[in-house]
Coordinates of C-alpha atoms in Angstrom, one line a residue:
X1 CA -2.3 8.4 12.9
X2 CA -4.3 5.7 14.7
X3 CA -7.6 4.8 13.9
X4 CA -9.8 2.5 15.9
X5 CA -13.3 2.9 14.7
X6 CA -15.7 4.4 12.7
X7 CA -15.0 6.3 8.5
X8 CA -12.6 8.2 7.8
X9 CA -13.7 9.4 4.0
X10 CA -12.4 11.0 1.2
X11 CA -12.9 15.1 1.3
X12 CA -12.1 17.0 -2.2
X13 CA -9.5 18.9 -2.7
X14 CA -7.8 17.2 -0.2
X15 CA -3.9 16.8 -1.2
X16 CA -4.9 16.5 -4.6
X17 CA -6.7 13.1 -4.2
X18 CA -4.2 11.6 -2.1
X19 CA -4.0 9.8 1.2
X20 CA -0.2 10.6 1.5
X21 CA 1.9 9.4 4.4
X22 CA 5.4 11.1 4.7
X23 CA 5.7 14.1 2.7
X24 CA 9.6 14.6 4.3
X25 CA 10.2 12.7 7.5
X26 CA 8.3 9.6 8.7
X27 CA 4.6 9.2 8.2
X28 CA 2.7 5.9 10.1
X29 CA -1.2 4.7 9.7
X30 CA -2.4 2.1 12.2
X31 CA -5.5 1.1 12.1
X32 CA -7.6 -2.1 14.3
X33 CA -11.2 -0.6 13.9
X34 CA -13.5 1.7 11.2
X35 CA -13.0 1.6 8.1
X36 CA -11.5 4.3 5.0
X37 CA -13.5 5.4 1.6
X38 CA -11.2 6.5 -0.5
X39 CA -12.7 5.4 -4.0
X40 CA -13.9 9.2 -5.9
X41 CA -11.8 9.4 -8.8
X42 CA -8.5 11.1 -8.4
X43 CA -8.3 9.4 -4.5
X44 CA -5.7 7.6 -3.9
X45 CA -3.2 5.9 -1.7
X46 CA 0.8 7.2 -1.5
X47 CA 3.3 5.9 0.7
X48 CA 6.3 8.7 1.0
X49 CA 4.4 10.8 -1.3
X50 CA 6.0 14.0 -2.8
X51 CA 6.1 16.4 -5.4
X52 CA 9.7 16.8 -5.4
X53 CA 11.3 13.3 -5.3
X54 CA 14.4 14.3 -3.8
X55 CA 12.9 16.0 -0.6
X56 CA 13.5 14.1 2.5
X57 CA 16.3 11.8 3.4
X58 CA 16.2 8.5 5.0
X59 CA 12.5 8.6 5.7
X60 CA 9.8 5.8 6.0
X61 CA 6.4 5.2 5.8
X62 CA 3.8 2.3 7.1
X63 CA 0.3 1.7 6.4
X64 CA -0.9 -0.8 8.4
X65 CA -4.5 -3.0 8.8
X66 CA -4.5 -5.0 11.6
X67 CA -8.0 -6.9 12.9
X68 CA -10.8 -8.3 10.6
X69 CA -12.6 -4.7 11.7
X70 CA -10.1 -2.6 9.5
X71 CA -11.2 -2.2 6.1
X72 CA -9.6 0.7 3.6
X73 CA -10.8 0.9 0.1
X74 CA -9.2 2.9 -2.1
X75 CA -10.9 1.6 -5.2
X76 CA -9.4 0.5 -9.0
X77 CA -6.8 2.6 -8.6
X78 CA -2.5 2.5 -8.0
X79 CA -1.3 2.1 -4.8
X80 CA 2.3 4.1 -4.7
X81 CA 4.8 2.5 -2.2
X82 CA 7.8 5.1 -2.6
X83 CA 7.5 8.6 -4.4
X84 CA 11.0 9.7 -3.6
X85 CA 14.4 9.0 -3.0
X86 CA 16.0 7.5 0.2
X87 CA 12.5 6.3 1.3
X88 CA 11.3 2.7 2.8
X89 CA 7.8 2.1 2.4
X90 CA 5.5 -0.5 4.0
X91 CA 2.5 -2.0 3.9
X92 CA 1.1 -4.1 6.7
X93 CA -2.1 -6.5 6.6
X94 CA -2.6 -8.2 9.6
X95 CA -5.5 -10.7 11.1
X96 CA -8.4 -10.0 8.6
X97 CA -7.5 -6.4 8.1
X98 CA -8.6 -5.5 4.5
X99 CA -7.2 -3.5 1.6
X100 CA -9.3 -3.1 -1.2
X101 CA -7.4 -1.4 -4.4
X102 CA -6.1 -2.0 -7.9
X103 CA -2.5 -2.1 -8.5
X104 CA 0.4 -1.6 -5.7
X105 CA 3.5 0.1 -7.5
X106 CA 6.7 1.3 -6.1
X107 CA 8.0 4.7 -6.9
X108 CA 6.7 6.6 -9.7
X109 CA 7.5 8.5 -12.7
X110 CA 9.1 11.3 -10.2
X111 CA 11.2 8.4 -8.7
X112 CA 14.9 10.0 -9.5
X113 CA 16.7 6.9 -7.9
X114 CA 14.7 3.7 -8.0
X115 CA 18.3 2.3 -6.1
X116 CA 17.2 4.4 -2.9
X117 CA 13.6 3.3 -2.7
X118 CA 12.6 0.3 -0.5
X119 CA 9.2 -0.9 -0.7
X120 CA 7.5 -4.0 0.9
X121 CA 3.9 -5.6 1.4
X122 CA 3.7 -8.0 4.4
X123 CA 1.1 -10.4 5.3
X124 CA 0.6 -12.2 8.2
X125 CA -3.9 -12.8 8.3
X126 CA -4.2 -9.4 6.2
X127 CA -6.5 -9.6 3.0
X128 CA -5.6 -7.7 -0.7
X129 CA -9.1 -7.9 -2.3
X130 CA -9.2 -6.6 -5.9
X131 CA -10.7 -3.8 -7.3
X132 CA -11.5 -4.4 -10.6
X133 CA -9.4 -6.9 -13.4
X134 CA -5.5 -6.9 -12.6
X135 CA -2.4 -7.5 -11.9
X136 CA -1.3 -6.8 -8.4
X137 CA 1.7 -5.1 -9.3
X138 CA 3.4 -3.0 -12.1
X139 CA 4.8 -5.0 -14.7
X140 CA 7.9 -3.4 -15.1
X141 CA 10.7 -4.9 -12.5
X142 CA 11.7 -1.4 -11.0
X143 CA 7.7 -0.9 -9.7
X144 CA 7.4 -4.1 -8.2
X145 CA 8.0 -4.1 -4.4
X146 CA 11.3 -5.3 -3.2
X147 CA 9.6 -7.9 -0.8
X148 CA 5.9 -9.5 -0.8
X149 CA 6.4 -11.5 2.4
X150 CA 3.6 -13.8 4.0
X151 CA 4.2 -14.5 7.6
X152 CA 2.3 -17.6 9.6
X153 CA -0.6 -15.9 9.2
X154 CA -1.1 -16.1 5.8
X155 CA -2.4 -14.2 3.3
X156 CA -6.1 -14.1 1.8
X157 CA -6.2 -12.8 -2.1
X158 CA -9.4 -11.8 -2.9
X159 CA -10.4 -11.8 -6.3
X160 CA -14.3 -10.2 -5.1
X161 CA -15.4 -11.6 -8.7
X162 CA -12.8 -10.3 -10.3
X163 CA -9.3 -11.6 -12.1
X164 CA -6.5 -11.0 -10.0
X165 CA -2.9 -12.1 -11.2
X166 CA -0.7 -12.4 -9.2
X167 CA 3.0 -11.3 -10.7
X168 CA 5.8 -11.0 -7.9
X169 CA 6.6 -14.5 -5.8
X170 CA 5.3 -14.6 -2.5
X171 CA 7.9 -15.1 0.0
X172 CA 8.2 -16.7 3.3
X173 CA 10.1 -14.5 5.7
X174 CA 13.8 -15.3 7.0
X175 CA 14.3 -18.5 8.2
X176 CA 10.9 -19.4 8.1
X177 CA 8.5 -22.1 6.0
X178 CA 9.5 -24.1 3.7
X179 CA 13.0 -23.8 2.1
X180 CA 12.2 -25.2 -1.3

């Protein structure tokens, strides 16, 4: 799906609540323009959602902001990167595009093998801007992301008023930045 301008919004008893990319093959958002209200209660978004875990091998998913006219907000709630086995899930936030949420989580309790899940939040000029009081990610280490990687671009973490804790390194990508 491509989205260039204007709101794409939250309808009920859509998908339970969920904005879900990938239900058993490949799912990609792009957006450079308009912006997404997701925030009722029960919206939220999933990358490689599913009910069954297990459906769907070797799939992917991408939700990408790219351009300081892309704005999603999805509200305090948990972003899912991974909701099934043999899945890579990606988030991309690019020159000024905006994601507005709680925490970002990979997998879930469905998650049957945590071993087959890849899950990754890139920056290169995107902006995470916090939703409410958190920590970015999951505590435990098999929610985390496998990668948060900042390109040249940079990242902008904004806390909106908020306290946002940061608790997974940043990381420069491969054979980039600074080694040590």
């Amino acid at each position: 799906m491509y989205q260039h301008g204007g709101v794409f919004d939250y309808v009920a008893k859509m998908s339970n609540g969920r904005l879900g990319l990938s239900r058993g093959a490949c799912g990609v958002f792009y957006m450079d323009g308009g912006t997404i209200d997701w925030t009722p209660a029960g919206a939220f978004l999933a990358l490689g959602e599913s009910d069954n875990p297990t459906l769907g091998p070797d799939s992917f998913s991408t939700f990408t902001l790219d351009g300081a006219d892309a704005y999603a907000d999805f509200g305090n709630k948990t972003a899912w990167l991974g909701n099934r086995t043999n899945h890579t899930a990606v988030i991309n936030l690019n020159n000024g595009g905006t994601l507005r949420n709680g925490v970002i989580a990979a997998g879930d309790s469905l998650t049957a093998d945590r071993q087959t899940l890849a899950s990754y939040l890139n920056f290169d000029g995107g902006v995470f801007r916090a939703a409410g009081n958190i920590s970015m990610f999951r505590d435990e280490v098999a929610k985390k992301p496998d990668a948060v990687t900042v390109y040249p671009g940079g990242a902008v973490l904004d806390t909106d008023q908020y306290t946002l804790t940061v608790n997974a390194p940043l990381e420069r990508p491969a054979g980039s930045g600074v080694a040590s």
